[in-house]
mmCIF file of C-alpha atoms and ligand atoms in Angstrom:
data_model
loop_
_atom_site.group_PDB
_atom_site.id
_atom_site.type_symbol
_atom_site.label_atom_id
_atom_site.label_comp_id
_atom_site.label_asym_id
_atom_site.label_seq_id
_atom_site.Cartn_x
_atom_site.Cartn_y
_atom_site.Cartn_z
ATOM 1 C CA UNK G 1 0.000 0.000 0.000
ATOM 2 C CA UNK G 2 1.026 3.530 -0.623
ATOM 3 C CA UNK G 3 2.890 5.107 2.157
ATOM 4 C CA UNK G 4 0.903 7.676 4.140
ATOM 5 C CA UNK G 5 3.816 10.749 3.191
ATOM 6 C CA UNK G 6 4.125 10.602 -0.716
ATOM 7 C CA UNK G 7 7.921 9.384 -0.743
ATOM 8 C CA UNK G 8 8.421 7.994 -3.787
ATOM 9 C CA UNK G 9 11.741 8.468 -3.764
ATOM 10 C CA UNK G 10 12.554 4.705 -3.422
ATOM 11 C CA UNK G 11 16.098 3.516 -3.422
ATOM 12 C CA UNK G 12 16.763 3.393 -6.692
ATOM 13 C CA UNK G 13 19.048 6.353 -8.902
ATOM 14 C CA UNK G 14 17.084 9.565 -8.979
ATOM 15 C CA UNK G 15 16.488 11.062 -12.336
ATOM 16 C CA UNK G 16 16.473 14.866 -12.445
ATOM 17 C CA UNK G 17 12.986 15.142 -13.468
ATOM 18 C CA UNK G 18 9.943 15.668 -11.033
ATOM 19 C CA UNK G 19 7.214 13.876 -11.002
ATOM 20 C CA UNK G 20 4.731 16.922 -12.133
ATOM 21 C CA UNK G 21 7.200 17.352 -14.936
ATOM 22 C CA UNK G 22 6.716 13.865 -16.013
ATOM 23 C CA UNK G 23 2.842 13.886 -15.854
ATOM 24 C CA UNK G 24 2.573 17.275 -17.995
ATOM 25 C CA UNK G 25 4.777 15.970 -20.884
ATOM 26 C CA UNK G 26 3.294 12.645 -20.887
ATOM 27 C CA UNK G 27 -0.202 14.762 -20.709
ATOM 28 C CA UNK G 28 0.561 16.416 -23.823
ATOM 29 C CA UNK G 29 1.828 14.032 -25.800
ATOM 30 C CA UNK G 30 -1.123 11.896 -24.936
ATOM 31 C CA UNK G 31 -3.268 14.980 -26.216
ATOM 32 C CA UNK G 32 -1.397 15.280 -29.286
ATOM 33 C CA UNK G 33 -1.934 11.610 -29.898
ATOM 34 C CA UNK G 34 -5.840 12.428 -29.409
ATOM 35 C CA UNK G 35 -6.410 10.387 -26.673
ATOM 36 C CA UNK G 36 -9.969 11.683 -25.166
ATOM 37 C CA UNK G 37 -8.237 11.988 -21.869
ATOM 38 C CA UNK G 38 -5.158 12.406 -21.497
ATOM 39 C CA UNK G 39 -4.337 14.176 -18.372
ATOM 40 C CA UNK G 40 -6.395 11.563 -16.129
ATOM 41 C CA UNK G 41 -4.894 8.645 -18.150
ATOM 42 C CA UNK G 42 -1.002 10.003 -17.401
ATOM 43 C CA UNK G 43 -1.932 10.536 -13.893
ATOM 44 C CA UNK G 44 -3.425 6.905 -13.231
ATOM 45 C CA UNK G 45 -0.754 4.966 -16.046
ATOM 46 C CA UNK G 46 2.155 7.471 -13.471
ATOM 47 C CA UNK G 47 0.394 6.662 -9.825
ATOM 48 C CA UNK G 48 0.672 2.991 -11.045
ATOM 49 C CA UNK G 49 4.441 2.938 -11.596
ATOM 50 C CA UNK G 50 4.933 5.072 -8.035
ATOM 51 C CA UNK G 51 2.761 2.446 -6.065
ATOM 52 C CA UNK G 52 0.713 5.685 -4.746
ATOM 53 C CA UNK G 53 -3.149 6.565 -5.132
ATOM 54 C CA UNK G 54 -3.632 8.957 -7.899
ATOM 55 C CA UNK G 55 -5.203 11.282 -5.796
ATOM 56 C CA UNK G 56 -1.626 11.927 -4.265
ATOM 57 C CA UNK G 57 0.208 12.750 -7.272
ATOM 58 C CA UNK G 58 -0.380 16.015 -7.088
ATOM 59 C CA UNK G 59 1.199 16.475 -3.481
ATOM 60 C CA UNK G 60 4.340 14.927 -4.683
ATOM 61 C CA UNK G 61 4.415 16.908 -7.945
ATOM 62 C CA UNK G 62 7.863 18.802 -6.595
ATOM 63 C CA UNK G 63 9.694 15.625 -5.760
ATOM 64 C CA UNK G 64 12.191 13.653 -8.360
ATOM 65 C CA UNK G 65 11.159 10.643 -9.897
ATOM 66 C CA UNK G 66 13.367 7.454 -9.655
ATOM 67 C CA UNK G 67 14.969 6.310 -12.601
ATOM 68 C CA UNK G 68 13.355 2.973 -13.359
ATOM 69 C CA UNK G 69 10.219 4.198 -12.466
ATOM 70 C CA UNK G 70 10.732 7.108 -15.434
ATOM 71 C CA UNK G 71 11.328 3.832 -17.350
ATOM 72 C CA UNK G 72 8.290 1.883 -16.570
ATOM 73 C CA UNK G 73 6.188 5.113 -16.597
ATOM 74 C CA UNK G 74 7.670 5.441 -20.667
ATOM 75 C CA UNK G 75 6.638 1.859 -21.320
ATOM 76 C CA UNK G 76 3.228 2.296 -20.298
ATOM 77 C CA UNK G 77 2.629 5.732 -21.908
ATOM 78 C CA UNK G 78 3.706 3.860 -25.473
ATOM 79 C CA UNK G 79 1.246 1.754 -25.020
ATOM 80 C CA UNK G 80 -1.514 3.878 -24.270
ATOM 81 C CA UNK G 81 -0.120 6.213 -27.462
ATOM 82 C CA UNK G 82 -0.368 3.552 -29.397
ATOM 83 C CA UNK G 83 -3.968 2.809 -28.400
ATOM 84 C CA UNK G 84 -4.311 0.324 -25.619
ATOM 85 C CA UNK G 85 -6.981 0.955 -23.347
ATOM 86 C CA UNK G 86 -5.644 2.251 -19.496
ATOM 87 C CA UNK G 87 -7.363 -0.681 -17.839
ATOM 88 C CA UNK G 88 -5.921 -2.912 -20.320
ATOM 89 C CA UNK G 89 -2.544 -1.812 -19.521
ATOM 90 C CA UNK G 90 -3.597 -2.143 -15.855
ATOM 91 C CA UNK G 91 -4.980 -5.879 -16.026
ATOM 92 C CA UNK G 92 -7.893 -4.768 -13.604
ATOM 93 C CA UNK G 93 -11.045 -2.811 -13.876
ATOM 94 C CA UNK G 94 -13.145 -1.529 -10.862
ATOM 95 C CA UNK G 95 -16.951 -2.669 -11.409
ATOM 96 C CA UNK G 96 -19.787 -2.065 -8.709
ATOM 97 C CA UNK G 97 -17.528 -1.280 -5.722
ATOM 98 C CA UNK G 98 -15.056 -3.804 -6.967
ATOM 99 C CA UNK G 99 -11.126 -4.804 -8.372
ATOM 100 C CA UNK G 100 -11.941 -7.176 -11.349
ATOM 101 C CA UNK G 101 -8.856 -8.884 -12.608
ATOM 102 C CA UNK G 102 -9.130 -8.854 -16.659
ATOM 103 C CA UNK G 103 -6.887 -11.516 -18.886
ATOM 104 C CA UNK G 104 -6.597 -10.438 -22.514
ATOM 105 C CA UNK G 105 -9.536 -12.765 -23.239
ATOM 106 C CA UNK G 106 -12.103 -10.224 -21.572
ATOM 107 C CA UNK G 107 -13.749 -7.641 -22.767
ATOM 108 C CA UNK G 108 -13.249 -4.336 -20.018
ATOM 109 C CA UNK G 109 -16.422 -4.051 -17.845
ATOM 110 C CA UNK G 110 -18.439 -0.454 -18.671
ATOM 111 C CA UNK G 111 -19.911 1.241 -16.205
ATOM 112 C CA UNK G 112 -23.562 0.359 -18.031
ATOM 113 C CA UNK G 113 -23.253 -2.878 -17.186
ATOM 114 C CA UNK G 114 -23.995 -1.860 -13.297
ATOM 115 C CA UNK G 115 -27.448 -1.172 -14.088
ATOM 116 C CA UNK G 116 -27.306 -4.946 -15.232
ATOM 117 C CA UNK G 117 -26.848 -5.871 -11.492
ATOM 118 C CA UNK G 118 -28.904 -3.357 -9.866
ATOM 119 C CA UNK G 119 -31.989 -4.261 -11.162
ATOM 120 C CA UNK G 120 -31.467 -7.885 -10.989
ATOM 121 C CA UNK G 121 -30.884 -7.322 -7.180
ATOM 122 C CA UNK G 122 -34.176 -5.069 -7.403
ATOM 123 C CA UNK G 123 -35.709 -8.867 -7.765
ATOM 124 C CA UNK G 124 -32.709 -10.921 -6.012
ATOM 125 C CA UNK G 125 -31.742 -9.090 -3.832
ATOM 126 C CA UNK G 126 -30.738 -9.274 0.472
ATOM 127 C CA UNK G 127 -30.707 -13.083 1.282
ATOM 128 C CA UNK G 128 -32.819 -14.515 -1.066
ATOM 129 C CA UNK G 129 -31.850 -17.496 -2.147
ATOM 130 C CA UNK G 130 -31.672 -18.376 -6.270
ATOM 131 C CA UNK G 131 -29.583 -20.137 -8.741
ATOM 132 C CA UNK G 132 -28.641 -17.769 -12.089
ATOM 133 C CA UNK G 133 -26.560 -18.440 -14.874
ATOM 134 C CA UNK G 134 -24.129 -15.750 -16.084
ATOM 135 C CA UNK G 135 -24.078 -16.256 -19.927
ATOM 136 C CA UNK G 136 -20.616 -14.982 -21.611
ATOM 137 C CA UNK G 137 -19.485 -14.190 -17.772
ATOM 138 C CA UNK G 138 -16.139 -12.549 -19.274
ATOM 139 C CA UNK G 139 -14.145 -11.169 -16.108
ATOM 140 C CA UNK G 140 -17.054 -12.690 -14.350
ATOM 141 C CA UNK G 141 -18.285 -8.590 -13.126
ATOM 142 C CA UNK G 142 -22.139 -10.075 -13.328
ATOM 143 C CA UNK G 143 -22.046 -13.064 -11.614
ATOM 144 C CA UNK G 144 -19.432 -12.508 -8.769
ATOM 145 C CA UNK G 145 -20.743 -9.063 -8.204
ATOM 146 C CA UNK G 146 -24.767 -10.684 -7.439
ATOM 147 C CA UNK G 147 -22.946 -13.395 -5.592
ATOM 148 C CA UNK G 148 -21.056 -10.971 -2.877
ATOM 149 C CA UNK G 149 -24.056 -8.934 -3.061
ATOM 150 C CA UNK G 150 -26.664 -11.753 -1.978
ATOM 151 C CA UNK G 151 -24.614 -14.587 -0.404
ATOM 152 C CA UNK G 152 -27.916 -16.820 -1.141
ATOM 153 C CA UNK G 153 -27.534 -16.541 -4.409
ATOM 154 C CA UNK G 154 -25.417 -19.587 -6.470
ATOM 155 C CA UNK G 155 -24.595 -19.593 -9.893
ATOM 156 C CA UNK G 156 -23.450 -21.201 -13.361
ATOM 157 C CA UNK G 157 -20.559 -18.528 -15.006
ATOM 158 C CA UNK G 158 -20.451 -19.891 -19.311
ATOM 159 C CA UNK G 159 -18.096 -18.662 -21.657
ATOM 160 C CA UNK G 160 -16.392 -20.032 -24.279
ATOM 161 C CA UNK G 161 -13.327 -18.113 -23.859
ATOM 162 C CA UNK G 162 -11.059 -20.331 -21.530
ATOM 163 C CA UNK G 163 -9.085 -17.192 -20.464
ATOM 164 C CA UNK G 164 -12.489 -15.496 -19.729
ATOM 165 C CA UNK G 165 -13.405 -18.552 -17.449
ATOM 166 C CA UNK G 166 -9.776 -18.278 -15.495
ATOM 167 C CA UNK G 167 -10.617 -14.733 -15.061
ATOM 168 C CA UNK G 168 -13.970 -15.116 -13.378
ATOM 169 C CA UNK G 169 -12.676 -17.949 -11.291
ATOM 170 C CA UNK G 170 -10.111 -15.867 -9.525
ATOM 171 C CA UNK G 171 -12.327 -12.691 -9.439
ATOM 172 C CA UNK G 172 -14.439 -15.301 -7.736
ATOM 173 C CA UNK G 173 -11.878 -16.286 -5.496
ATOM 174 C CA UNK G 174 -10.480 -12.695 -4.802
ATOM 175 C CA UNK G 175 -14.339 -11.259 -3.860
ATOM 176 C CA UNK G 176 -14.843 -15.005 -1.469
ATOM 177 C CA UNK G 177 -17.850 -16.218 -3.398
ATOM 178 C CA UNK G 178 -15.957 -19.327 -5.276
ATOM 179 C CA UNK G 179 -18.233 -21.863 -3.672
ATOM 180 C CA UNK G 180 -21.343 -20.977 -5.287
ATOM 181 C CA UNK G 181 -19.745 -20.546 -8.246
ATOM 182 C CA UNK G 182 -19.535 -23.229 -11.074
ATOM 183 C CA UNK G 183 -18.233 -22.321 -14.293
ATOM 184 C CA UNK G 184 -18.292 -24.267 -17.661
ATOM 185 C CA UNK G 185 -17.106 -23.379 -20.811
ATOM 186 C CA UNK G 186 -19.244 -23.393 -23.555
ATOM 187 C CA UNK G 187 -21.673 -21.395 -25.739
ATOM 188 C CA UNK G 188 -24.398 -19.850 -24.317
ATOM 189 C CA UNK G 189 -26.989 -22.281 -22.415
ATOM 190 C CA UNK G 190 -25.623 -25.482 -24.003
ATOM 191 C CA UNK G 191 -24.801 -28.203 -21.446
ATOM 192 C CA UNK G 192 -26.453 -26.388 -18.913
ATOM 193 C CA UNK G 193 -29.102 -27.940 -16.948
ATOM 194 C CA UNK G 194 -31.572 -25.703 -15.167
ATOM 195 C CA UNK G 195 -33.957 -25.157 -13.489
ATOM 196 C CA UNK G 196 -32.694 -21.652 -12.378
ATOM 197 C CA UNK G 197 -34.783 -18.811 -11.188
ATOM 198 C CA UNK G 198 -33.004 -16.324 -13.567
ATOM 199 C CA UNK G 199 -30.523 -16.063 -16.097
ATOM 200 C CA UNK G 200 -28.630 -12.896 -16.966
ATOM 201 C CA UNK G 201 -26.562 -11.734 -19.657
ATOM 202 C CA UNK G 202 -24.127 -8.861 -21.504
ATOM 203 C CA UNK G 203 -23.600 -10.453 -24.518
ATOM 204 C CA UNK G 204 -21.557 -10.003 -27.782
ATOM 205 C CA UNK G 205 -24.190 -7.785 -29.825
ATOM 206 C CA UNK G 206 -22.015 -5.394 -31.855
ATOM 207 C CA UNK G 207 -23.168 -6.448 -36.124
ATOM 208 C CA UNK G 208 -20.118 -7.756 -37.545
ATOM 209 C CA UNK G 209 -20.197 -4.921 -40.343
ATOM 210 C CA UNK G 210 -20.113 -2.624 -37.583
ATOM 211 C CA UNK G 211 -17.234 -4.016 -35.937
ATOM 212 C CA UNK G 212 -14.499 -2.375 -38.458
ATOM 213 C CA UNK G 213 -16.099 1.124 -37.216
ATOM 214 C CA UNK G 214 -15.445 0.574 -33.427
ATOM 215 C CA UNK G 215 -12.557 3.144 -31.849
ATOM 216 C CA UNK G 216 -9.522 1.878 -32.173
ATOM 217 C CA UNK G 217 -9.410 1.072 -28.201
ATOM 218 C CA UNK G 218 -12.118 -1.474 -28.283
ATOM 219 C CA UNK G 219 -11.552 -2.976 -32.349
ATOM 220 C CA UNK G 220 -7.578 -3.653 -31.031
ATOM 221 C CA UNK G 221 -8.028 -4.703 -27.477
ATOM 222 C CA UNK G 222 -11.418 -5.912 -26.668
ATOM 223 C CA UNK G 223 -11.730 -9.654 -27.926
ATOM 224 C CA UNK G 224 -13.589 -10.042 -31.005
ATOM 225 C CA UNK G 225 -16.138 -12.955 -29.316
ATOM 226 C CA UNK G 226 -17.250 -10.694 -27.000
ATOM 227 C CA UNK G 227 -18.188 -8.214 -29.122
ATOM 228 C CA UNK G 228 -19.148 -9.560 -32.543
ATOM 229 C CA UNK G 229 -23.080 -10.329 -32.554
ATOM 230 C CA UNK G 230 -23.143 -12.061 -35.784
ATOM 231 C CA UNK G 231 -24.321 -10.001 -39.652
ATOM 232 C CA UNK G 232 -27.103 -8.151 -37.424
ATOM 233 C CA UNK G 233 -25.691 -8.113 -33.792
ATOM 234 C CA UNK G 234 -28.688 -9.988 -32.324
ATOM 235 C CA UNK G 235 -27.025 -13.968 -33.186
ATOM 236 C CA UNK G 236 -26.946 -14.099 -29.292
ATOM 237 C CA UNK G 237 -30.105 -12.577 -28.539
ATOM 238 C CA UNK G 238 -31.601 -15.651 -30.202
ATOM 239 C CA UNK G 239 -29.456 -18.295 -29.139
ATOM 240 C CA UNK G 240 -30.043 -17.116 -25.563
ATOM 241 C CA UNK G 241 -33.606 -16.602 -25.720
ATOM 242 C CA UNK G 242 -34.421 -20.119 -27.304
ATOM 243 C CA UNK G 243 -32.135 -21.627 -24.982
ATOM 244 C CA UNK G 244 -33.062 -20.091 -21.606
ATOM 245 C CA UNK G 245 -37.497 -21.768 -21.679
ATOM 246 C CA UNK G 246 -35.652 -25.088 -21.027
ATOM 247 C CA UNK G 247 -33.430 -23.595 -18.280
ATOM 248 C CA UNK G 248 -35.676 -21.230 -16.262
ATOM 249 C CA UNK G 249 -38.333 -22.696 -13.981
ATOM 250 C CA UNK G 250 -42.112 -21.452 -14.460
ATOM 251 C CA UNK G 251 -42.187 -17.114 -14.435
ATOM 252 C CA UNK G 252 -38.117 -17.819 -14.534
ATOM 253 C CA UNK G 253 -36.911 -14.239 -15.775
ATOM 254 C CA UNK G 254 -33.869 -13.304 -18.082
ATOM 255 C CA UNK G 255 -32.184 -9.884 -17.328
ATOM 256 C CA UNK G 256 -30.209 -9.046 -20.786
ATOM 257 C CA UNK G 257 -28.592 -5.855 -21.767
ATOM 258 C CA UNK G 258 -28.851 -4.587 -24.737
ATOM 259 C CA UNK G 259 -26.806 -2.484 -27.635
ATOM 260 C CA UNK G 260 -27.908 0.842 -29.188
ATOM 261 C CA UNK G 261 -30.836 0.462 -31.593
ATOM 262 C CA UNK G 262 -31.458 -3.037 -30.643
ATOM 263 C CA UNK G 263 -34.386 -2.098 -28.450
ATOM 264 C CA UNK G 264 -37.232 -2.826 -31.067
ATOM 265 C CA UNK G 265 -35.827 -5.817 -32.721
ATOM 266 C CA UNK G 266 -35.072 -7.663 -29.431
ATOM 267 C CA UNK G 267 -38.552 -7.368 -28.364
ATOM 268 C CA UNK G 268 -39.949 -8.577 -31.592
ATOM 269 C CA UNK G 269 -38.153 -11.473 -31.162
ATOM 270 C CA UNK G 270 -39.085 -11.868 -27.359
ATOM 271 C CA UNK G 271 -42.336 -11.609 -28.669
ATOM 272 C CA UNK G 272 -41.898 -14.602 -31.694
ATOM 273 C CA UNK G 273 -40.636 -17.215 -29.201
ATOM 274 C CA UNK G 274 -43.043 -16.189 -26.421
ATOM 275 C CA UNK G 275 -41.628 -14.356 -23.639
ATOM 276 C CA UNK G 276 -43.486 -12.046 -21.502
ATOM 277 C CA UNK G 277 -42.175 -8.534 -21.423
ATOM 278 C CA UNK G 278 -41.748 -7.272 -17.709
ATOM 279 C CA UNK G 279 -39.681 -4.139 -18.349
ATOM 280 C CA UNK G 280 -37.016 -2.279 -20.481
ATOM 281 C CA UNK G 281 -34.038 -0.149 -19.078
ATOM 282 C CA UNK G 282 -32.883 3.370 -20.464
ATOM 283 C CA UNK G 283 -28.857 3.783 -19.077
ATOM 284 C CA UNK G 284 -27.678 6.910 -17.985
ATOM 285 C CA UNK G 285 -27.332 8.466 -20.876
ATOM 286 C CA UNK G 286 -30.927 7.652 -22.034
ATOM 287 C CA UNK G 287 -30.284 5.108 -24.002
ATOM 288 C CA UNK G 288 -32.148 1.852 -24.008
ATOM 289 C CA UNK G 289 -29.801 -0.316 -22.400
ATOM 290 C CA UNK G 290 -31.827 -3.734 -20.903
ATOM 291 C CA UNK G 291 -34.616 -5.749 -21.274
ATOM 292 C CA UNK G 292 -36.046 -7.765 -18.437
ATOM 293 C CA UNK G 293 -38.321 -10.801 -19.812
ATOM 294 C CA UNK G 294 -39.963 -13.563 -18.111
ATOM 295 C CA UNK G 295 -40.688 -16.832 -18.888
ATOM 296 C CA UNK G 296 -44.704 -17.739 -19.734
HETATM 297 N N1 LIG P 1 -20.283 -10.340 -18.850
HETATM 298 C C1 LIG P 1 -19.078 -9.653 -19.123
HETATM 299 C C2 LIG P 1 -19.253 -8.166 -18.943
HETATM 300 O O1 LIG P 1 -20.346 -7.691 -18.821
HETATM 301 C C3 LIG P 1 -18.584 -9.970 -20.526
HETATM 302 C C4 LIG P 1 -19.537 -9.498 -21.587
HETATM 303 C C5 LIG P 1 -19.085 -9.859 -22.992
HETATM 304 O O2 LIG P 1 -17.985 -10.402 -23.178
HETATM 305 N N2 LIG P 1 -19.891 -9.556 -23.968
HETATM 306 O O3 LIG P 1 -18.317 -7.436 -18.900
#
């Protein structure tokens, strides 16, 4: 843990630049690069090299930096010029109140997908008990965020990305909910015997021709199966909605989030293999972000 007085002047050889030196030119060439933001992005890629918060940078601004740390902090601001995501360079992404480890495998939890667990806890929420499935778990941010949440809750984590899988299952491990936590790797609901109370999903639903048109940050670093929804994005809407009937007891409900302009077409086809519609989800940005359907 960071120390509580900034010294960061470890042991090592002292270079004769200062550490507010270091985050303004790595600021600006992050700016010139176009990076959307490039100040916050110096100060988290430098607080990570220093071992200290980056809320303390600042009060350390005046001191030097130590020479292998002006190395490390170089490394990491390449990478970012050259496009990787910060919490790809970090290996971890915070997710409701969480560290989530991530393997190159996953794609990086958004902040949307929150919503995803808040209103599933509307339902499941404070000791009740209830086996879910967590379809394309990913880092495993859905499932081992409900299970520390409601410790009655158990659940089945799929994927069919084994790095994905080794990801959840020490995110798992790290957040103490392992033991209700099973995890199998394969697609969607196949192999998976229910009957659960609900199933919940973020999955791939970006259309493939879209793909080529995503920034650079998620096209280069975010894995391809967790993004690519087939030639109209909505290949896993339908695999997951004919697979879940079998799975879900009677009124069983399936929590799914949705991408931009999907809204319509996902409740069409809700509608075609007869699901009952309990409620849709804008996100913060007033978008329409989730569908909650139930089985009939
Ligand atoms: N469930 C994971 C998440 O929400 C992974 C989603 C995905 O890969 N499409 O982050």
């Amino acid at each position: 843990m960071p120390s509580e007085h900034a010294g960061i002047s470890g042991e090592g050889r002292m270079t004769g630049v200062t550490v507010q030196e270091l985050l303004s030119g790595a600021g600006q060439r992050l700016a010139a690069a176009g990076i959307e933001t490039p100040a916050l992005d110096a100060r988290i890629l430098l607080a990570e090299v220093l071992s200290v918060e980056p809320g303390r940078l600042v009060s350390c601004g005046r001191e030097m930096a130590p020479h292998d740390a002006v190395e490390m902090f170089e490394a990491l601001v390449g990478r970012r010029l050259a496009g990787e995501p910060v919490h790809r360079i970090l290996g971890r992404r915070e997710f409701y109140g969480r560290t989530f480890l991530l393997t190159p495998e996953c794609l990086i939890p958004r902040p949307e997908t929150e919503l995803l667990v808040d209103r599933v806890l509307q339902d499941f929420g404070e000791g009740l008990p209830a086996r879910f499935v967590d379809v394309g778990c990913g880092s495993g941010v859905i499932c081992v965020s409900l299970l520390a949440e409601n410790p009655a809750l158990s659940a089945v984590a799929t994927d069919l990305a084994g790095g994905a899988l080794e990801a959840t299952g020490v995110n798992a491990q790290r957040h103490g909910v392992a033991d209700r936590l099973e995890m199998v790797r394969t697609s969607f609901l196949s192999d998976i015997e229910g009957p659960f109370a609900f199933i919940v999903s973020n999955p791939p639903y970006i259309a493939t021709g879209e793909m080529a048109g995503l920034s650079r940050e998620v096209r280069e670093h975010d894995p391809d199966l967790a993004l690519d929804g087939g030639p109209d994005g909505l290949e896993a809407y339908r695999a997951i909605l004919s697979q879940a009937h079998g799975r879900l007891r009677p009124a069983g409900r399936l929590y799914l989030e949705t991408g931009h302009g999907q809204h319509d077409a996902i409740m069409q086809l809700a509608k075609e293999l007869r699901w009952g519609i309990v409620s849709s989800h804008l996100d913060l940005s007033g978008r329409e972000r989730m569908v909650v359907l139930e089985k009939r």
